[in-house]
Short mmCIF file of C-alpha atoms in Angstrom, two decimals:
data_model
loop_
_atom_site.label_atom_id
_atom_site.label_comp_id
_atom_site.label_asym_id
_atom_site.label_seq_id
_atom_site.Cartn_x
_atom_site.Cartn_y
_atom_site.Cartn_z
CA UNK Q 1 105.69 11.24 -18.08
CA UNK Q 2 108.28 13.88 -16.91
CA UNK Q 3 108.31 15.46 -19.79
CA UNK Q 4 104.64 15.35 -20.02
CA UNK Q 5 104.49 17.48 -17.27
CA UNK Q 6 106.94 19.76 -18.00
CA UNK Q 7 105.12 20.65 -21.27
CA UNK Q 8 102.09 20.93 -19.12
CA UNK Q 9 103.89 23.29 -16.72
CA UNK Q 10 105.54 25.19 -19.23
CA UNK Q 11 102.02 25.77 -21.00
CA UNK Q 12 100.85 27.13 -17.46
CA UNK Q 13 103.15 29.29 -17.29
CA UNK Q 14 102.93 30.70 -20.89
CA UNK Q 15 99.29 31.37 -20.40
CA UNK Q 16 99.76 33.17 -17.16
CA UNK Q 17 102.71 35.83 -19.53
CA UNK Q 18 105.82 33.59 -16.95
CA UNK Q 19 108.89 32.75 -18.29
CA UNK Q 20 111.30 30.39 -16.34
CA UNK Q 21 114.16 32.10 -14.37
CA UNK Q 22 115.63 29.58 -12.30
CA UNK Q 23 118.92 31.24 -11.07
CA UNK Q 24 120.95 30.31 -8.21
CA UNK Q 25 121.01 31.80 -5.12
CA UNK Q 26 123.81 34.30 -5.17
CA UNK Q 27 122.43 35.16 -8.49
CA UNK Q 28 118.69 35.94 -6.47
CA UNK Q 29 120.88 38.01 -4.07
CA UNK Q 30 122.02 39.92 -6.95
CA UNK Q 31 118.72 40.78 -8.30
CA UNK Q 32 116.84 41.90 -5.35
CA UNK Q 33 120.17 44.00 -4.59
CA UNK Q 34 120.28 45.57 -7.86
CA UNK Q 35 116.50 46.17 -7.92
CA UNK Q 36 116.21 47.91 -4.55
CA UNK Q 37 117.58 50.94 -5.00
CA UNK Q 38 116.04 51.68 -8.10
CA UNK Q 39 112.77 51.29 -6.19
CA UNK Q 40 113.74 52.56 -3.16
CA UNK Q 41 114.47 56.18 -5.13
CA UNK Q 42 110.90 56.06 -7.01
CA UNK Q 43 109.22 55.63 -3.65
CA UNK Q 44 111.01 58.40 -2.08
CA UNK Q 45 111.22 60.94 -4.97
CA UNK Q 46 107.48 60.31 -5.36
CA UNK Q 47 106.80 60.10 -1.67
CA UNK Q 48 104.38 56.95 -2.00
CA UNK Q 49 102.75 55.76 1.10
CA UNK Q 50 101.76 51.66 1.16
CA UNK Q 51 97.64 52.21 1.01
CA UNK Q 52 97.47 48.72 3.32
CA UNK S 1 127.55 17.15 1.60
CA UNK S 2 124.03 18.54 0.26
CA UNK S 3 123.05 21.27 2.21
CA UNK S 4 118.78 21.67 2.73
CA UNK S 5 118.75 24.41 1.13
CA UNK S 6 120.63 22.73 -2.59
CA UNK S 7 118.17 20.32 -2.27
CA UNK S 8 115.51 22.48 -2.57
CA UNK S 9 116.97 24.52 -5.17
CA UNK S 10 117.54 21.43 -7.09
CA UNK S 11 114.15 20.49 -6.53
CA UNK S 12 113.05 24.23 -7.77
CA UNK S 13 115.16 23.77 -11.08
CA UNK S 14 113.58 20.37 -11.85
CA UNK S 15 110.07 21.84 -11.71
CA UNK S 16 111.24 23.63 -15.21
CA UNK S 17 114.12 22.26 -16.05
CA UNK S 18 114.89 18.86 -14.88
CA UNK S 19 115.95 16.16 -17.47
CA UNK S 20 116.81 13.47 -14.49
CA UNK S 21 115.09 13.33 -11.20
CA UNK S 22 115.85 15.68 -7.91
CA UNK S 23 114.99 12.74 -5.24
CA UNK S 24 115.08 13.36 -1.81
CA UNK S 25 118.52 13.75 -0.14
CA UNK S 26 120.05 13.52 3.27
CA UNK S 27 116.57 12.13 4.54
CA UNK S 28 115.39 16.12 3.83
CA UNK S 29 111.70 15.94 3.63
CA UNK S 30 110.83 13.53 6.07
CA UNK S 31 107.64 15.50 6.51
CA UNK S 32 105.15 17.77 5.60
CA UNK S 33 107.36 21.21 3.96
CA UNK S 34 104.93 24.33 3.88
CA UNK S 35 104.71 26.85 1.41
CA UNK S 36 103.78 29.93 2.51
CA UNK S 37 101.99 32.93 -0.29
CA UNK S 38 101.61 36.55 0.60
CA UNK S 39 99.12 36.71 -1.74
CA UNK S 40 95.14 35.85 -2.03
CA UNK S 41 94.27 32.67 -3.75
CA UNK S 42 94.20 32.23 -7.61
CA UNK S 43 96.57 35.24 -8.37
CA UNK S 44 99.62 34.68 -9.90
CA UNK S 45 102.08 34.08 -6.54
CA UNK S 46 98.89 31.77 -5.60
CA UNK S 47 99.32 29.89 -9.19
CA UNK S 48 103.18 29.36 -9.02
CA UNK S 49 103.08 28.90 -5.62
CA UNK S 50 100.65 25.94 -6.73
CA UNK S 51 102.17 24.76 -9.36
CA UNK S 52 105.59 23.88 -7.38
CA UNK S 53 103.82 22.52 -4.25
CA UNK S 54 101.91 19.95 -7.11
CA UNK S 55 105.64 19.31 -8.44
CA UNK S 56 107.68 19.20 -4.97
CA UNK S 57 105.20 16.66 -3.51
CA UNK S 58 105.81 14.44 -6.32
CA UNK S 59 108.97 14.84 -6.29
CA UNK S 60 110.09 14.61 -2.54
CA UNK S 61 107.07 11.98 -1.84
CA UNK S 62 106.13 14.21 1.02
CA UNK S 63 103.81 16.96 1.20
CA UNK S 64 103.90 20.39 0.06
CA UNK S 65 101.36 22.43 1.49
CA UNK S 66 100.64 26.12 0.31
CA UNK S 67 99.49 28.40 3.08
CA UNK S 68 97.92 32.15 2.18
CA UNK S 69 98.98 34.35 4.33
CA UNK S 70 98.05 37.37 2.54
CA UNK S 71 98.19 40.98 4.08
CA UNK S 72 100.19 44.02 4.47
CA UNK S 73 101.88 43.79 0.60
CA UNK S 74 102.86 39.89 1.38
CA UNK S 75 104.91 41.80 4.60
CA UNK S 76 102.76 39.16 7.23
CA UNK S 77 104.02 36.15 5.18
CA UNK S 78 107.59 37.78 4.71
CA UNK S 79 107.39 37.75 8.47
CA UNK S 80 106.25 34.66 9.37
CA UNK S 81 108.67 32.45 7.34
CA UNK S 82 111.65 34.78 8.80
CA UNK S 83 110.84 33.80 12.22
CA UNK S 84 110.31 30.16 11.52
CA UNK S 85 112.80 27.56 12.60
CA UNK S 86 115.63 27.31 9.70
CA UNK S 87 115.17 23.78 9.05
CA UNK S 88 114.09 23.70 5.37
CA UNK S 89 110.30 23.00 6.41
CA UNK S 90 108.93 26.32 5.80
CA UNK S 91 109.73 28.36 2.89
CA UNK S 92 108.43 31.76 1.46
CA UNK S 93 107.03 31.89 -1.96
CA UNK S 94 108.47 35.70 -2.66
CA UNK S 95 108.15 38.29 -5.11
CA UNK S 96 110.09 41.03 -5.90
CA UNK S 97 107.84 43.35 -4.33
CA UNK S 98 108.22 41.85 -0.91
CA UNK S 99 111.97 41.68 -1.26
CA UNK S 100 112.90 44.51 -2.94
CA UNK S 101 109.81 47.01 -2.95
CA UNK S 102 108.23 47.00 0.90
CA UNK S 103 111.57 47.91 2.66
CA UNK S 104 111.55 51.20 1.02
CA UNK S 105 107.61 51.77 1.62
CA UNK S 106 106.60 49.89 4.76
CA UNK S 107 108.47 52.43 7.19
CA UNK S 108 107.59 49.73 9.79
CA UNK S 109 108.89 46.37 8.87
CA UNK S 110 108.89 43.16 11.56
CA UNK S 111 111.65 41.75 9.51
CA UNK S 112 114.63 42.57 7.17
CA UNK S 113 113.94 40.33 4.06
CA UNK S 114 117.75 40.87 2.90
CA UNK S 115 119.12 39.52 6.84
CA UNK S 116 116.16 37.07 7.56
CA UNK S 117 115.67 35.65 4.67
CA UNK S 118 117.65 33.21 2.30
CA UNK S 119 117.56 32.90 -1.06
CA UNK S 120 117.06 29.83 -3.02
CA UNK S 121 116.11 30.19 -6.71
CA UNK S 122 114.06 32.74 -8.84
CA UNK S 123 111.50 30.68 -10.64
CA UNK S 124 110.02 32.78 -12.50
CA UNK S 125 109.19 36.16 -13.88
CA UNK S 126 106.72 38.14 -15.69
CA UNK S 127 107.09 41.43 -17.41
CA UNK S 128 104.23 44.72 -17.66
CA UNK S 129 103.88 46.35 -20.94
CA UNK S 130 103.13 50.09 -21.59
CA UNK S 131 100.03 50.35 -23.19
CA UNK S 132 97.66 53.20 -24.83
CA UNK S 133 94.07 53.28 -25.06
CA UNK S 134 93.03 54.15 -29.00
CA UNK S 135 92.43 57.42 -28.85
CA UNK S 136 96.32 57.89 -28.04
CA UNK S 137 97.61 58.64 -30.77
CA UNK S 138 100.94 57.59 -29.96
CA UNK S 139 103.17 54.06 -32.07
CA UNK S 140 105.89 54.86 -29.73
CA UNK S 141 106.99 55.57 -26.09
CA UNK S 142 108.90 58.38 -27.47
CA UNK S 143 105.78 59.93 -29.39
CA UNK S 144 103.81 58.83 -26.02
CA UNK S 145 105.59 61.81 -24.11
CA UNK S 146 105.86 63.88 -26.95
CA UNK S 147 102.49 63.78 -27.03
CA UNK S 148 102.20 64.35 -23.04
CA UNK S 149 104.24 67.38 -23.49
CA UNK S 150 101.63 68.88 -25.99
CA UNK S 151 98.44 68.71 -23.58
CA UNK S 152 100.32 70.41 -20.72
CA UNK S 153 97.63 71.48 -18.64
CA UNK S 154 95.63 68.35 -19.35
CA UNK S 155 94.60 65.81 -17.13
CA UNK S 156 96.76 63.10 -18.34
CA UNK S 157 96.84 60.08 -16.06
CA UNK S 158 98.38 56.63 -15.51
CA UNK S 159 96.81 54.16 -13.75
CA UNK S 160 98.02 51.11 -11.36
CA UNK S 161 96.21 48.38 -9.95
CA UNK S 162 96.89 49.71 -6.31
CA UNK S 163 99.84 51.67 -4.63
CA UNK S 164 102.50 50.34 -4.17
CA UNK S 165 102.21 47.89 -7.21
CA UNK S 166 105.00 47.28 -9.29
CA UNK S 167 102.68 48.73 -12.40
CA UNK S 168 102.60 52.22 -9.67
CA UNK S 169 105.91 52.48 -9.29
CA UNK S 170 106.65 51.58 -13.40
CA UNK S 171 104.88 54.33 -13.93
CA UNK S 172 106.14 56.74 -11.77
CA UNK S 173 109.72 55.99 -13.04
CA UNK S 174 108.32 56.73 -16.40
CA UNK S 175 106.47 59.91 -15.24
CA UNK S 176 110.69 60.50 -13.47
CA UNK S 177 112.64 59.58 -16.53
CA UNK S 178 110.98 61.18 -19.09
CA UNK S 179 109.90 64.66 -16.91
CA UNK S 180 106.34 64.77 -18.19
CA UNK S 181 102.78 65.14 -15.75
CA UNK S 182 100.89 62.29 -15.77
CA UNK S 183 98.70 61.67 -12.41
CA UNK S 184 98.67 58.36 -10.93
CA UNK S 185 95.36 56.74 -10.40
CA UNK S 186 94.74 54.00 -8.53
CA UNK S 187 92.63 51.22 -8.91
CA UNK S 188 91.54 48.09 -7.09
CA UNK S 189 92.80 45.32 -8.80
CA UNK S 190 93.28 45.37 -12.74
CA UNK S 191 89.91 44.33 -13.72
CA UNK S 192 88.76 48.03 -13.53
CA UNK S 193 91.66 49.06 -15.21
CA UNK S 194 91.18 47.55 -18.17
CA UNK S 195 87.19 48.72 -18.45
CA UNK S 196 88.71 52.51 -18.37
CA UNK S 197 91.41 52.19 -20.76
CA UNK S 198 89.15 50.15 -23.06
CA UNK S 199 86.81 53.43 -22.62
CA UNK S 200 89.78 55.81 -23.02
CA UNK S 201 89.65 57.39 -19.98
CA UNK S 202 92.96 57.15 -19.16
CA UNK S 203 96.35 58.00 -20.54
CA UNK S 204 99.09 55.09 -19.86
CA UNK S 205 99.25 51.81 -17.65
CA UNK S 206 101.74 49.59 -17.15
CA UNK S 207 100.19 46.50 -16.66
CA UNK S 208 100.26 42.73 -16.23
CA UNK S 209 100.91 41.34 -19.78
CA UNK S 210 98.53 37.88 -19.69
CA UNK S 211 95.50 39.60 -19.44
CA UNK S 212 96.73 42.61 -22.24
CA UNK S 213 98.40 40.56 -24.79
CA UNK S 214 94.89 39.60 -26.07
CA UNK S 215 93.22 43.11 -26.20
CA UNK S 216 96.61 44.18 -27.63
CA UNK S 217 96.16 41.49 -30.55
CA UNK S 218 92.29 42.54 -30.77
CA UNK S 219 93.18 45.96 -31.35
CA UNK S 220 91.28 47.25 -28.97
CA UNK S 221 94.37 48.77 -26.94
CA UNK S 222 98.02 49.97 -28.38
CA UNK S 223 100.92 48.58 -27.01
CA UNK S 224 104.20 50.86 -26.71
CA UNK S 225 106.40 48.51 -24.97
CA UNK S 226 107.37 45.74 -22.47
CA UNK S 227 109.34 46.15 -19.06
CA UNK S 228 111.54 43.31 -18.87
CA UNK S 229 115.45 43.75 -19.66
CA UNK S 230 115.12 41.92 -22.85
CA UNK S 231 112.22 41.33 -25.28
CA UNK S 232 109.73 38.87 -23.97
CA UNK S 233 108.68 35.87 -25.76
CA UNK S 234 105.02 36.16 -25.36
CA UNK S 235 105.78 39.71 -27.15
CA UNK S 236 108.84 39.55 -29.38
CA UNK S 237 107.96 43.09 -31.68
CA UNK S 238 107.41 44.78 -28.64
CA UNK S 239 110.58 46.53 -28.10
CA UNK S 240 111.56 47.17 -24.12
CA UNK S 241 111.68 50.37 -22.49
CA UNK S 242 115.53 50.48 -22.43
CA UNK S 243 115.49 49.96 -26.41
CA UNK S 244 112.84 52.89 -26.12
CA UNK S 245 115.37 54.99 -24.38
CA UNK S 246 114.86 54.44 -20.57
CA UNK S 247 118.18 53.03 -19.98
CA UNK S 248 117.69 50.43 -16.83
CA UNK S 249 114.04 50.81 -16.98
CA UNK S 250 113.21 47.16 -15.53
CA UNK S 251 109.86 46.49 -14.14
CA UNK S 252 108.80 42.81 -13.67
CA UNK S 253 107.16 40.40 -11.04
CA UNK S 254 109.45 37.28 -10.49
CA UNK S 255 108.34 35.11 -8.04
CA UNK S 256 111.00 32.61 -6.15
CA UNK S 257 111.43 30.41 -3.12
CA UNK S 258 113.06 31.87 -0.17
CA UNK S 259 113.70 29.83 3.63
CA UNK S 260 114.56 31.33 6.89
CA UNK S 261 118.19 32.92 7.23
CA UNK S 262 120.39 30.28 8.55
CA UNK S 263 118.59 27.27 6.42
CA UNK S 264 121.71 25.10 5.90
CA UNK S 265 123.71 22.24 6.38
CA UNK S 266 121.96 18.36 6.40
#
């Protein structure tokens, strides 16, 4: 039945373009630190204001 | 000891991965957990969120109620779940954007998602690809701004589905990296997006890849490449920008479960 659903989730997620991450938390940390600045730089050098 | 917050990331994991079962530990849920989206229902934070609140109930026996709180680029959600009590009931379904996008473009924040908030797992993530309309002539991303170069003095354009949107700011770090003018346009939402490229009248979009990946296979747009580090496995000849010669170009939504700062212990 588990696995049932798994396969069923897993289809889900395939037909919305998702693949599974499922890190740990230091390893989310990590990410989001790494991905700010890259962002942060774009937003600035392009001088983008939120439109909300 | 289990802490709250390893039981819920336990809990995350077997919603994808588990081969035995995450029960419930420590007594933690003895009630109702909430789930709270920054986003409207039936997009894809909305569908995730879903599909781990259908999971979670199961597997905790209690139930996990998803709340939209949408507003503000998910900042009124962000904000709500940082100022709730720390005691595993309410967590934040968060994206990328929230975490790592609004603190740079919201100059007024209520919260700080890196001191208020706490990690517990990235579920999942989802790439955008570059693609062309036909009339592009471009195979590559390299003969994409070759080819930008040439019509200097064009109106070449890229378009987003909104400022602010991942697929914006992917496409302003192309416009950065490889110094050519393309004008951002944006639209509201992707549906609209899609009708103009389909027409050709734009130049480039970095977009969502569920809804693409079938016009892409129709022929009826070009794909150039995909944003996530590595190929994707919806897309596996689609090489990635960084193979195309954007080293660190990385552009994807990943969507994970976050709980108030201080979410710990029993």
């Amino acid at each position: 039945l588990k696995v049932l659903a798994l396969a069923d989730v897993r289809a889900k997620l395939s037909d919305i373009g998702m693949e599974v991450i499922g890190n740990s938390p230091a390893e989310f940390a990590a990410a989001i630190k790494t991905e700010t600045p890259q962002w942060a730089k774009v937003i600035k050098d392009a001088a983008i204001k939120p439109s909300n | 000891m289990k802490t709250k917050i390893t039981v819920a990331l336990i809990a995350v994991l077997s919603i994808f991965f588990a081969e035995g079962d995450a029960f419930a530990q420590g007594g933690y849920p003895d009630h109702a957990v909430r789930m709270i989206v920054g986003y409207p229902p039936a997009g894809p934070v909305d569908i995730i969120a879903r599909i781990m609140s259908d999971r979670l109930t199961e597997i905790w026996s209690q139930p996990v109620v998803v709340e939209n709180v949408s507003g503000a680029g998910g900042n009124i959600a962000g904000d709500r779940v940082a100022k709730a009590a720390p005691d595993g009931y309410t967590l934040l379904v968060a994206t990328n954007a929230q975490l790592a996008v609004n603190p740079s473009l919201y100059t007024k924040m209520t919260y700080d998602p890196a001191k208020d908030l706490m990690p517990i797992s990235q579920a999942v993530y989802s790439p955008n690809i570059l693609v062309v309309p036909n009339d592009v002539p471009a195979k590559t991303v390299q003969e994409l701004v070759a080819y930008a170069r040439s019509r200097t003095g064009e109106k070449l354009t890229f378009a987003s589905a909104g400022v602010g949107t991942t697929q914006h700011l992917a496409g302003e770090l192309f416009k950065a990296m490889a110094n050519i003018d393309i004008q951002h346009v944006p639209y509201r939402g992707a549906a609209p997006v899609i009708t103009d490229l389909l027409g050709g009248r734009l130049t480039v979009y970095f977009g969502a890849i569920s809804p693409l990946i079938p016009l892409v296979r129709e022929g009826k747009v070009r794909a150039l490449a995909v944003t996530s580090a590595e190929r994707f496995g919806a897309s596996p000849d689609l090489p990635t920008m960084i193979e195309a010669g954007f080293p660190g170009f990385v552009s994807i939504l990943s969507i994970g479960l976050m709980a108030p700062a201080g979410t710990s212990l029993r």
